[in-house]
Amino acid sequence: MSQAPALPSLPCRTDVLISGAGPTGLALAASLRRLGVDHVLIDRNAGIQPGSKAAAVQPRTLEYLDRIGIGAALVERGKKGRGFCLRDRDRILLRACYDRLDTPHPYMLLASQQTTEELLVRRLVEVGGTVHREHRLMGFSPDFPGVTATVAGPGGMVRALSARYLVGCDGIHSTVRTAAGIAFPGESPEQLFALADVRLAPGRQSAASEDAAFYLSEAGLLLMSPLSDGLHRLVAPVPPGTAAPDAGDVERLLATRGPAGERQRVREVVAASTYRAQERVAERFRAGPVLLAGDAAHTHSPAGAQGMNTGMQDAGNLAWKLHAVLSGAAPGALLDTYHRERQPVAAQLVAFTGQFARIAALADPAAGRRRNALLAAAAATPGITDWLASTLAQLDIAYTSEPDLGVPRPGTRVSPLVVRPNGLHWTLAVPGTPRHGTVASGLGSLAVQYVPSLPTTLLVRPDGYLAAAGVPSDPAAVIERLGQYLPQ
Ligand SMILES: Cc1cc2nc3c(=O)[nH]c(=O)nc-3n(C[C@H](O)[C@H](O)[C@H](O)COP(=O)(O)OP(=O)(O)OC[C@H]3O[C@@H](n4cnc5c(N)ncnc54)[C@H](O)[C@@H]3O)c2cc1C
């Protein structure tokens, strides 16, 4: 008689329960693990799910992934795209190139979401963590000072798990968000999109083969983006009720909306589907011991390749704050700054991508011609394409409303080309001859770095944002006052 398999060892108590092992939950778990925070990561699925999802990783996300130790491996597995361009058939209207961006990763990395998730899982395991697969969060109830969650494991066995904090990284239909009663206001535009990942027959291919290209022709919108493995992704708005596209549909879209001239042939349709995008942002990213991150907190049109990236950066913002609070080095109120910093980023992103999707999908040919003329004129305005590249690369995200007067502003990103990232340590960057050191502090370790080009001493948070400028250059003095440099 064969023995029943051993039950997976789900603890009954943890500091942080993360529900959902998509890119957001995985990035959070890998970060917490590196910081030594006790946590449990569960996912209802048995493994990484196939399907056409995120295809691009932005420079700002790569900078964070460097901190948790998978940036280089992901870059090795991906393909470097140069950026975005807007075209009307063969004519380039506007091109946002990443080449000149102030980052160690001046490219849009084309890598499938599955590859990103696979490397995150591998990293999590390397640093001693795990994913409890086939564990579904059913609900939770308040249990001061945290929650008691109900989790159904393989075979339907239900268990209770007490957690000081519960983080919902469980996607657009988040159980955590619903059970917490957090509203998810927004819109569900009617527009249907057809998506196909295809292998094109050899030929001239697209002139924009290194760019994600939005073709804005009189016949309508067509997005064509190279993928990491020699494939191309095509996305186009289609009438309601349209079925997933086949090779003929894709060739017709290319012929009427894509590059003019040589007809492009589709050798193979690897995946095809239709989808509707929703545009929503959770009203609160924190409700007491419950936090939301990734698609559970915000969702929007995938045009622009921002969603997964934003989720992983939510994780980066939240991880060090959870660590600071749980280690007793910061008050619980620090977690309110997670909402204050990340919710406006999501709201702005949803507004931006929604507006762009509507402008790109204009149906009236005359309005489309005016749009294209305006875009071409905008591209000729100095600074516009660099600004757009930096925005899409997510390098402009800042947690401050202070105007840029050319002095370091707390809440803005510190370029890793200036202050080298050092894992998830805080970094004290002091003007002076380059040398390094690390000092223990209540908030982890404070890495000390001497940077000749700095005008003043900078204190950099573990997620790469500036905590304070003009701080003492004596590490002991900074450690003593670290609490006062936390965001409010
Ligand atoms: C066609 C398409 C193209 C896209 N392209 C891009 C792109 O190029 N760049 C980009 O940044 N984004 C892109 N996105 C968006 C991106 O896919 C999402 O933003 C991303 O998957 C969000 O990650 P997440 O971890 O927050 O949520 P998800 O990936 O949805 O993961 C949620 C996880 O939670 C688990 N779960 C759910 N409920 C429970 C429960 N009750 N208990 C336990 N586990 C649960 C699920 O099994 C899943 O593993 C694209 C999306 C689509 C559809």
Coordinates of C-alpha atoms and ligand atoms in Angstrom, one line a residue:
M1 CA 0.0 0.0 0.0
S2 CA 1.5 3.4 -0.9
Q3 CA 1.9 6.0 1.8
A4 CA 0.0 9.3 1.7
P5 CA 2.3 12.1 0.7
A6 CA 3.6 14.2 3.6
L7 CA 1.6 17.3 4.2
P8 CA 3.4 20.5 3.3
S9 CA 4.6 22.2 6.4
L10 CA 2.6 25.4 6.6
P11 CA 3.5 27.2 9.8
C12 CA 0.6 28.3 12.0
R13 CA 2.2 31.7 12.8
T14 CA 4.3 34.2 10.9
D15 CA 5.1 37.9 10.9
V16 CA 4.1 38.4 7.3
L17 CA 1.7 36.3 5.3
I18 CA 2.0 37.0 1.5
S19 CA -1.0 35.7 -0.5
G20 CA 0.0 35.4 -4.2
A21 CA 3.3 34.3 -5.8
G22 CA 3.1 36.3 -9.0
P23 CA 6.0 38.7 -9.6
T24 CA 4.9 41.1 -6.8
G25 CA 4.6 38.4 -4.1
L26 CA 7.8 36.8 -5.2
A27 CA 9.7 40.1 -5.2
L28 CA 8.4 40.9 -1.7
A29 CA 9.2 37.4 -0.4
A30 CA 12.8 37.5 -1.8
S31 CA 13.3 41.0 -0.3
L32 CA 11.9 40.0 3.1
R33 CA 14.0 36.9 3.1
R34 CA 17.2 38.9 2.4
L35 CA 16.2 41.3 5.2
G36 CA 15.7 38.3 7.6
V37 CA 11.9 38.9 8.0
D38 CA 9.9 35.9 9.0
H39 CA 7.2 35.4 6.4
V40 CA 5.1 32.8 4.6
L41 CA 4.3 33.0 0.8
I42 CA 1.3 31.0 -0.5
D43 CA -0.2 30.6 -4.0
R44 CA -3.3 28.7 -5.0
N45 CA -1.6 27.4 -8.2
A46 CA 0.7 24.4 -8.5
G47 CA 3.4 26.4 -10.5
I48 CA 4.1 29.4 -12.7
Q49 CA 1.2 29.9 -15.1
P50 CA 1.7 29.9 -18.8
G51 CA 0.1 32.5 -21.1
S52 CA 0.9 35.9 -22.7
K53 CA 1.6 38.3 -19.9
A54 CA 4.3 40.9 -19.2
A55 CA 7.0 41.0 -21.8
A56 CA 9.1 43.9 -20.7
V57 CA 11.1 44.8 -17.6
Q58 CA 11.8 48.5 -17.2
P59 CA 15.2 50.0 -16.1
R60 CA 13.9 51.1 -12.7
T61 CA 12.7 47.6 -11.9
L62 CA 16.1 46.1 -13.0
E63 CA 17.8 48.5 -10.6
Y64 CA 15.7 47.0 -7.8
L65 CA 16.2 43.5 -9.0
D66 CA 19.9 44.1 -8.8
R67 CA 19.5 44.8 -5.1
I68 CA 17.8 41.5 -4.5
G69 CA 20.3 39.7 -6.7
I70 CA 18.6 38.7 -9.9
G71 CA 19.2 41.7 -12.2
A72 CA 22.2 40.1 -14.0
A73 CA 20.6 36.7 -14.4
L74 CA 17.5 38.3 -15.9
V75 CA 19.5 40.5 -18.3
E76 CA 21.3 37.4 -19.5
R77 CA 18.0 35.6 -20.2
G78 CA 16.3 38.6 -21.9
K79 CA 16.9 40.7 -25.0
K80 CA 17.7 44.4 -24.9
G81 CA 15.0 46.6 -26.6
R82 CA 15.8 50.2 -27.4
G83 CA 12.6 51.7 -26.2
F84 CA 9.2 52.8 -27.7
C85 CA 8.3 54.5 -30.9
L86 CA 5.1 55.8 -32.4
R87 CA 4.7 55.3 -36.1
D88 CA 2.4 56.0 -39.0
R89 CA 3.2 53.0 -41.2
D90 CA 6.9 53.6 -42.2
R91 CA 7.0 57.1 -40.8
I92 CA 8.4 57.6 -37.3
L93 CA 6.3 60.1 -35.4
L94 CA 8.1 60.0 -32.1
R95 CA 10.8 57.8 -30.7
A96 CA 11.5 57.4 -27.0
C97 CA 15.0 55.8 -26.9
Y98 CA 16.4 54.4 -23.6
D99 CA 20.0 54.6 -24.8
R100 CA 20.8 57.9 -23.0
L101 CA 19.0 57.1 -19.7
D102 CA 21.0 57.7 -16.5
T103 CA 20.9 54.0 -15.4
P104 CA 23.1 50.9 -15.5
H105 CA 20.3 49.4 -17.6
P106 CA 19.7 51.8 -20.5
Y107 CA 17.3 49.5 -22.3
M108 CA 13.9 47.9 -22.0
L109 CA 14.5 44.3 -21.2
L110 CA 12.4 41.9 -23.2
A111 CA 11.8 38.9 -21.0
S112 CA 8.7 36.9 -20.5
Q113 CA 6.8 37.2 -17.2
Q114 CA 7.4 33.5 -16.7
T115 CA 11.2 34.0 -17.0
T116 CA 11.0 36.8 -14.4
E117 CA 9.0 34.6 -12.1
E118 CA 11.2 31.6 -12.6
L119 CA 14.3 33.6 -11.6
L120 CA 12.6 35.2 -8.6
V121 CA 11.6 31.7 -7.4
R122 CA 15.1 30.5 -7.9
R123 CA 16.5 33.5 -5.9
L124 CA 14.0 33.0 -3.2
V125 CA 15.0 29.4 -2.7
E126 CA 18.7 30.4 -2.9
V127 CA 18.3 32.7 0.1
G128 CA 16.4 30.1 2.0
G129 CA 12.7 30.9 1.2
T130 CA 9.9 28.9 -0.4
V131 CA 6.6 29.1 -2.1
H132 CA 3.8 27.1 -0.5
R133 CA 2.0 26.1 -3.7
E134 CA -1.6 24.9 -3.9
H135 CA -2.5 26.9 -0.8
R136 CA -5.4 29.2 -1.4
L137 CA -6.3 32.1 1.0
M138 CA -10.0 31.7 1.7
G139 CA -10.4 34.7 4.0
F140 CA -9.2 36.2 7.2
S141 CA -10.5 37.7 10.4
P142 CA -9.0 40.4 12.6
D143 CA -6.9 39.0 15.5
F144 CA -5.2 41.8 17.3
P145 CA -2.6 43.0 16.5
G146 CA -2.8 41.1 13.2
V147 CA -5.1 38.6 11.4
T148 CA -5.9 35.0 11.4
A149 CA -6.1 33.7 7.9
T150 CA -7.9 30.6 6.6
V151 CA -5.9 28.7 4.1
A152 CA -7.0 25.7 2.1
G153 CA -4.1 23.4 1.2
P154 CA -3.8 20.5 -1.2
G155 CA -6.7 18.1 -0.9
G156 CA -8.8 20.9 0.6
M157 CA -7.4 20.7 4.1
V158 CA -8.2 24.0 5.8
R159 CA -5.8 25.6 8.3
A160 CA -5.6 28.7 10.4
L161 CA -2.5 30.9 10.2
S162 CA -1.9 33.9 12.4
A163 CA 0.1 36.7 10.9
R164 CA 1.1 40.2 12.2
Y165 CA 0.6 41.5 8.7
L166 CA -1.2 40.1 5.6
V167 CA -0.1 41.4 2.2
G168 CA -2.5 40.8 -0.7
C169 CA -0.3 40.2 -3.8
D170 CA -3.2 38.1 -5.2
G171 CA -3.9 39.9 -8.5
I172 CA -6.8 41.8 -9.9
H173 CA -9.5 39.7 -8.3
S174 CA -7.8 39.9 -4.9
T175 CA -9.4 37.9 -2.1
V176 CA -7.5 40.0 0.4
R177 CA -8.8 43.3 -1.0
T178 CA -12.4 42.0 -1.1
A179 CA -12.3 40.5 2.4
A180 CA -10.8 43.7 3.8
G181 CA -13.6 45.7 2.2
I182 CA -11.2 48.0 0.3
A183 CA -13.0 49.6 -2.7
F184 CA -11.4 49.2 -6.1
P185 CA -12.9 52.1 -8.0
G186 CA -12.3 52.8 -11.7
E187 CA -13.5 51.8 -15.1
S188 CA -13.9 48.8 -17.3
P189 CA -13.7 50.2 -20.9
E190 CA -15.7 48.2 -23.4
Q191 CA -12.8 48.1 -26.0
L192 CA -11.8 44.6 -26.8
F193 CA -8.1 43.9 -27.8
A194 CA -6.8 41.0 -29.9
L195 CA -3.3 39.7 -28.9
A196 CA -1.1 37.3 -30.8
D197 CA 2.5 36.1 -30.1
V198 CA 3.8 35.1 -33.5
R199 CA 6.8 34.0 -35.4
L200 CA 7.2 36.1 -38.6
A201 CA 8.6 34.6 -41.7
P202 CA 12.1 35.8 -42.5
G203 CA 12.1 39.0 -44.6
R204 CA 12.6 42.7 -44.0
Q205 CA 10.7 42.4 -40.7
S206 CA 9.8 45.6 -39.0
A207 CA 12.2 48.5 -39.2
A208 CA 11.3 48.9 -35.5
S209 CA 12.5 45.5 -34.5
E210 CA 14.4 46.8 -31.5
D211 CA 11.5 49.0 -30.4
A212 CA 8.0 48.4 -29.1
A213 CA 6.2 50.2 -31.9
F214 CA 2.7 51.7 -31.8
Y215 CA 1.4 52.0 -35.4
L216 CA -1.1 54.8 -35.5
S217 CA -2.5 54.5 -39.0
E218 CA -5.8 55.6 -40.5
A219 CA -6.9 51.9 -40.4
G220 CA -6.4 51.9 -36.6
L221 CA -3.9 51.0 -33.9
L222 CA -1.5 48.1 -34.0
L223 CA 1.1 47.5 -31.3
M224 CA 4.1 45.4 -32.4
S225 CA 6.8 44.5 -30.0
P226 CA 9.7 42.1 -30.3
L227 CA 9.8 39.4 -27.6
S228 CA 12.8 37.8 -26.0
D229 CA 12.8 34.6 -28.1
G230 CA 12.6 35.8 -31.7
L231 CA 8.8 36.1 -31.5
H232 CA 6.7 39.3 -32.0
R233 CA 3.7 40.3 -30.0
L234 CA 0.9 42.1 -31.9
V235 CA -2.0 43.8 -30.2
A236 CA -4.9 45.6 -31.8
P237 CA -8.3 46.9 -30.8
V238 CA -11.1 44.8 -32.4
P239 CA -14.9 44.9 -32.5
P240 CA -16.8 43.2 -29.6
G241 CA -17.3 39.5 -30.1
T242 CA -14.1 39.1 -32.3
A243 CA -12.4 35.7 -31.8
A244 CA -8.7 35.3 -30.9
P245 CA -6.7 36.1 -34.0
D246 CA -5.3 33.5 -36.4
A247 CA -2.4 33.9 -38.8
G248 CA -4.6 35.4 -41.5
D249 CA -6.0 38.0 -39.1
V250 CA -2.5 39.0 -38.0
E251 CA -1.3 39.3 -41.6
R252 CA -4.3 41.5 -42.4
L253 CA -3.5 43.8 -39.4
L254 CA 0.1 44.0 -40.5
A255 CA -0.8 44.8 -44.1
T256 CA -3.3 47.5 -43.2
R257 CA -1.8 49.1 -40.1
G258 CA 1.9 48.0 -39.9
P259 CA 4.9 48.8 -41.9
A260 CA 4.1 49.5 -45.6
G261 CA 6.0 47.9 -48.5
E262 CA 6.9 44.3 -48.3
R263 CA 4.1 42.1 -47.0
Q264 CA 4.9 40.4 -43.7
R265 CA 4.0 36.7 -43.4
V266 CA 3.2 34.9 -40.2
R267 CA 4.9 31.5 -40.0
E268 CA 3.4 30.5 -36.7
V269 CA 0.9 31.8 -34.1
V270 CA 2.3 30.7 -30.8
A271 CA -0.4 32.1 -28.6
A272 CA -3.5 34.2 -29.3
S273 CA -6.3 35.7 -27.1
T274 CA -8.6 38.6 -26.6
Y275 CA -8.8 40.8 -23.5
R276 CA -10.4 43.9 -22.0
A277 CA -8.3 46.1 -19.8
Q278 CA -9.6 47.5 -16.5
E279 CA -8.5 50.8 -15.0
R280 CA -8.7 50.7 -11.3
V281 CA -6.8 51.8 -8.2
A282 CA -7.6 50.5 -4.6
E283 CA -8.8 53.3 -2.4
R284 CA -6.3 52.3 0.3
F285 CA -3.1 50.3 0.0
R286 CA -3.2 49.7 3.8
A287 CA -6.0 48.9 6.2
G288 CA -4.5 48.2 9.6
P289 CA -2.5 44.9 9.4
V290 CA -3.6 44.4 5.7
L291 CA -1.6 45.7 2.8
L292 CA -2.2 45.5 -1.0
A293 CA 0.5 45.4 -3.7
G294 CA 0.7 44.8 -7.5
D295 CA -2.4 44.1 -9.5
A296 CA -4.4 43.6 -6.3
A297 CA -3.9 47.4 -5.7
H298 CA -3.9 48.7 -9.3
T299 CA -4.7 47.6 -12.8
H300 CA -4.6 49.3 -16.1
S301 CA -4.1 48.9 -19.9
P302 CA -1.0 46.7 -20.5
A303 CA 0.0 49.2 -23.3
G304 CA 3.2 50.8 -22.0
A305 CA 4.5 47.7 -20.2
Q306 CA 4.1 49.1 -16.7
G307 CA 1.9 46.8 -14.5
M308 CA 4.3 44.0 -13.4
N309 CA 7.0 46.6 -13.0
T310 CA 4.9 48.7 -10.7
G311 CA 4.0 45.7 -8.7
M312 CA 7.6 44.7 -8.1
Q313 CA 8.4 48.3 -7.1
D314 CA 5.5 48.3 -4.6
A315 CA 7.2 45.2 -3.1
G316 CA 10.5 47.2 -2.9
N317 CA 8.8 50.1 -1.2
L318 CA 7.0 47.8 1.3
A319 CA 9.8 45.3 2.2
W320 CA 12.2 47.6 4.0
K321 CA 9.3 49.3 5.8
L322 CA 8.0 46.0 7.1
H323 CA 11.5 45.1 8.2
A324 CA 11.9 48.4 10.0
V325 CA 8.6 48.1 11.8
L326 CA 8.9 44.4 12.7
S327 CA 12.4 44.9 14.0
G328 CA 11.1 47.7 16.3
A329 CA 13.3 50.3 14.7
A330 CA 10.4 52.3 13.3
P331 CA 6.8 52.9 14.5
G332 CA 3.9 51.0 12.7
A333 CA 2.9 54.4 11.2
L334 CA 5.8 54.0 8.8
L335 CA 3.6 51.6 6.9
D336 CA 1.1 54.4 6.2
T337 CA 3.8 55.9 4.0
Y338 CA 3.6 52.9 1.8
H339 CA 0.1 54.0 0.8
R340 CA 1.1 57.7 0.7
E341 CA 4.0 57.0 -1.6
R342 CA 2.7 54.2 -3.9
Q343 CA -1.0 55.0 -4.3
P344 CA -0.4 58.3 -6.2
V345 CA 2.2 56.5 -8.4
A346 CA -0.5 53.9 -9.3
A347 CA -3.2 56.6 -9.8
Q348 CA -1.0 58.6 -12.1
L349 CA 0.0 55.5 -14.1
V350 CA -3.6 54.4 -14.6
A351 CA -4.5 57.9 -15.8
F352 CA -1.5 58.1 -18.1
T353 CA -2.0 54.7 -19.7
G354 CA -5.7 55.1 -20.0
Q355 CA -5.3 58.5 -21.8
F356 CA -2.6 57.1 -24.0
A357 CA -4.8 54.0 -24.9
R358 CA -7.7 56.3 -25.8
I359 CA -5.6 58.7 -27.9
A360 CA -3.9 55.8 -29.7
A361 CA -7.2 54.1 -30.5
L362 CA -9.0 57.1 -32.1
A363 CA -11.4 55.7 -34.7
D364 CA -12.0 58.9 -36.7
P365 CA -9.4 59.2 -39.5
A366 CA -9.3 63.0 -39.5
A367 CA -8.8 63.1 -35.7
G368 CA -6.1 60.4 -36.2
R369 CA -4.3 62.6 -38.7
R370 CA -4.4 65.6 -36.3
R371 CA -3.1 63.4 -33.5
N372 CA -0.2 62.2 -35.6
A373 CA 0.7 65.7 -36.7
L374 CA 0.7 66.8 -33.0
L375 CA 2.9 63.8 -32.0
A376 CA 5.4 64.6 -34.7
A377 CA 5.5 68.2 -33.6
A378 CA 5.9 67.2 -30.0
A379 CA 8.8 64.9 -30.9
A380 CA 10.7 67.9 -32.3
T381 CA 10.3 69.8 -29.1
P382 CA 13.6 69.6 -27.2
G383 CA 13.6 67.3 -24.2
I384 CA 10.2 65.6 -24.9
T385 CA 11.4 62.3 -26.1
D386 CA 14.0 62.0 -23.3
W387 CA 11.3 62.9 -20.7
L388 CA 9.0 60.2 -22.2
A389 CA 11.8 57.6 -22.2
S390 CA 12.6 58.4 -18.6
T391 CA 8.9 58.3 -17.6
L392 CA 8.2 55.0 -19.3
A393 CA 11.4 53.5 -17.8
Q394 CA 9.9 54.5 -14.4
L395 CA 13.1 56.5 -13.5
D396 CA 11.1 59.6 -12.8
I397 CA 9.0 58.2 -10.0
A398 CA 9.5 60.4 -6.9
Y399 CA 7.8 60.5 -3.6
T400 CA 7.9 64.3 -3.2
S401 CA 6.0 67.3 -4.3
E402 CA 9.0 69.6 -3.9
P403 CA 9.9 71.4 -7.1
D404 CA 13.2 70.4 -8.7
L405 CA 15.6 73.2 -8.0
G406 CA 18.7 71.2 -8.8
V407 CA 19.5 70.2 -5.2
P408 CA 19.0 66.6 -3.9
R409 CA 15.3 66.1 -2.8
P410 CA 14.3 63.4 -0.3
G411 CA 11.9 61.0 -2.0
T412 CA 13.7 61.1 -5.4
R413 CA 15.6 58.2 -6.9
V414 CA 19.4 58.2 -6.5
S415 CA 21.1 56.9 -9.6
P416 CA 23.0 53.7 -9.0
L417 CA 25.6 55.2 -11.4
V418 CA 26.3 57.8 -8.6
V419 CA 25.7 55.8 -5.4
R420 CA 26.3 52.1 -6.0
P421 CA 23.4 49.9 -4.7
N422 CA 24.4 47.6 -1.8
G423 CA 21.7 44.9 -1.5
L424 CA 18.9 46.1 0.8
H425 CA 21.2 48.1 3.1
W426 CA 20.8 51.7 3.9
T427 CA 23.6 53.6 2.3
L428 CA 25.5 56.6 3.6
A429 CA 27.2 58.3 0.7
V430 CA 29.9 60.7 1.8
P431 CA 31.9 63.0 -0.5
G432 CA 35.4 61.7 -0.6
T433 CA 37.9 59.2 -2.0
P434 CA 36.2 56.0 -3.0
R435 CA 36.2 53.3 -0.3
H436 CA 33.5 51.2 1.4
G437 CA 32.4 49.9 4.8
T438 CA 29.4 48.6 6.7
V439 CA 28.2 49.5 10.1
A440 CA 25.4 47.7 12.0
S441 CA 22.3 49.7 12.9
G442 CA 18.8 49.1 14.2
L443 CA 17.4 49.2 10.7
G444 CA 19.7 46.6 9.2
S445 CA 23.2 47.6 8.2
L446 CA 24.4 51.0 7.0
A447 CA 26.7 50.7 4.1
V448 CA 29.1 53.6 3.9
Q449 CA 30.4 54.7 0.5
Y450 CA 32.7 57.6 -0.4
V451 CA 31.8 59.3 -3.7
P452 CA 34.1 62.0 -5.0
S453 CA 31.4 63.8 -7.1
L454 CA 28.9 64.3 -4.3
P455 CA 28.2 67.9 -3.2
T456 CA 26.9 66.7 0.2
T457 CA 26.3 63.6 2.3
L458 CA 23.4 61.5 1.2
L459 CA 21.4 58.9 3.0
V460 CA 19.8 56.4 0.6
R461 CA 17.0 54.0 1.5
P462 CA 17.1 50.3 0.8
D463 CA 14.8 50.8 -2.3
G464 CA 17.2 53.4 -3.8
Y465 CA 15.3 56.6 -2.9
L466 CA 16.9 59.5 -1.1
A467 CA 16.0 59.6 2.6
A468 CA 17.9 62.8 3.4
A469 CA 20.7 65.1 2.1
G470 CA 23.2 67.0 4.2
V471 CA 23.3 64.4 7.0
P472 CA 26.3 64.0 9.2
S473 CA 29.1 62.0 7.6
D474 CA 29.8 60.1 10.8
P475 CA 27.9 56.8 10.5
A476 CA 27.3 56.5 14.3
A477 CA 25.6 59.9 14.3
V478 CA 23.4 58.9 11.4
I479 CA 22.5 55.5 13.0
E480 CA 21.5 57.3 16.2
R481 CA 19.1 59.6 14.3
L482 CA 18.0 57.2 11.6
G483 CA 14.4 57.4 12.8
Q484 CA 14.2 61.1 12.0
Y485 CA 15.1 60.4 8.3
L486 CA 12.2 58.1 7.7
P487 CA 9.5 59.3 5.4
Q488 CA 6.5 60.9 7.1
Ligands
LIG1 C1 -1.3 40.7 -22.3 C2 -0.6 41.3 -21.2 C3 0.6 42.0 -21.4 C4 1.3 42.6 -20.3 N1 2.5 43.2 -20.5 C5 3.1 43.8 -19.5 C6 4.4 44.3 -19.6 O1 5.1 44.2 -20.7 N2 5.1 44.9 -18.6 C7 4.4 44.9 -17.4 O2 5.0 45.5 -16.4 N3 3.2 44.4 -17.1 C8 2.5 43.8 -18.2 N4 1.3 43.2 -18.0 C9 0.7 43.2 -16.6 C10 1.3 42.1 -15.7 O3 1.0 40.8 -16.3 C11 0.6 42.2 -14.3 O4 0.7 43.5 -13.9 C12 1.3 41.3 -13.3 O5 1.0 39.9 -13.6 C13 0.9 41.6 -11.9 O6 1.6 40.8 -11.0 P1 1.1 40.4 -9.6 O7 2.1 39.5 -8.9 O8 0.7 41.7 -8.9 O9 -0.3 39.6 -9.8 P2 -0.5 38.3 -10.6 O10 0.5 38.1 -11.7 O11 -1.9 38.3 -11.1 O12 -0.3 37.1 -9.5 C14 -1.3 36.9 -8.5 C15 -1.0 35.6 -7.9 O13 -1.9 35.4 -6.8 C16 -2.4 34.0 -6.8 N5 -3.6 34.0 -6.1 C17 -4.8 34.7 -6.4 N6 -5.7 34.5 -5.5 C18 -5.2 33.7 -4.5 C19 -5.7 33.2 -3.3 N7 -6.9 33.4 -2.9 N8 -4.8 32.5 -2.5 C20 -3.5 32.2 -2.9 N9 -3.0 32.7 -4.1 C21 -3.8 33.4 -4.9 C22 -2.4 33.7 -8.3 O14 -2.4 32.3 -8.4 C23 -1.2 34.4 -8.9 O15 -0.1 33.6 -8.9 C24 0.7 42.6 -19.0 C25 -0.6 41.9 -18.8 C26 -1.2 41.3 -19.9 C27 -2.5 40.6 -19.6

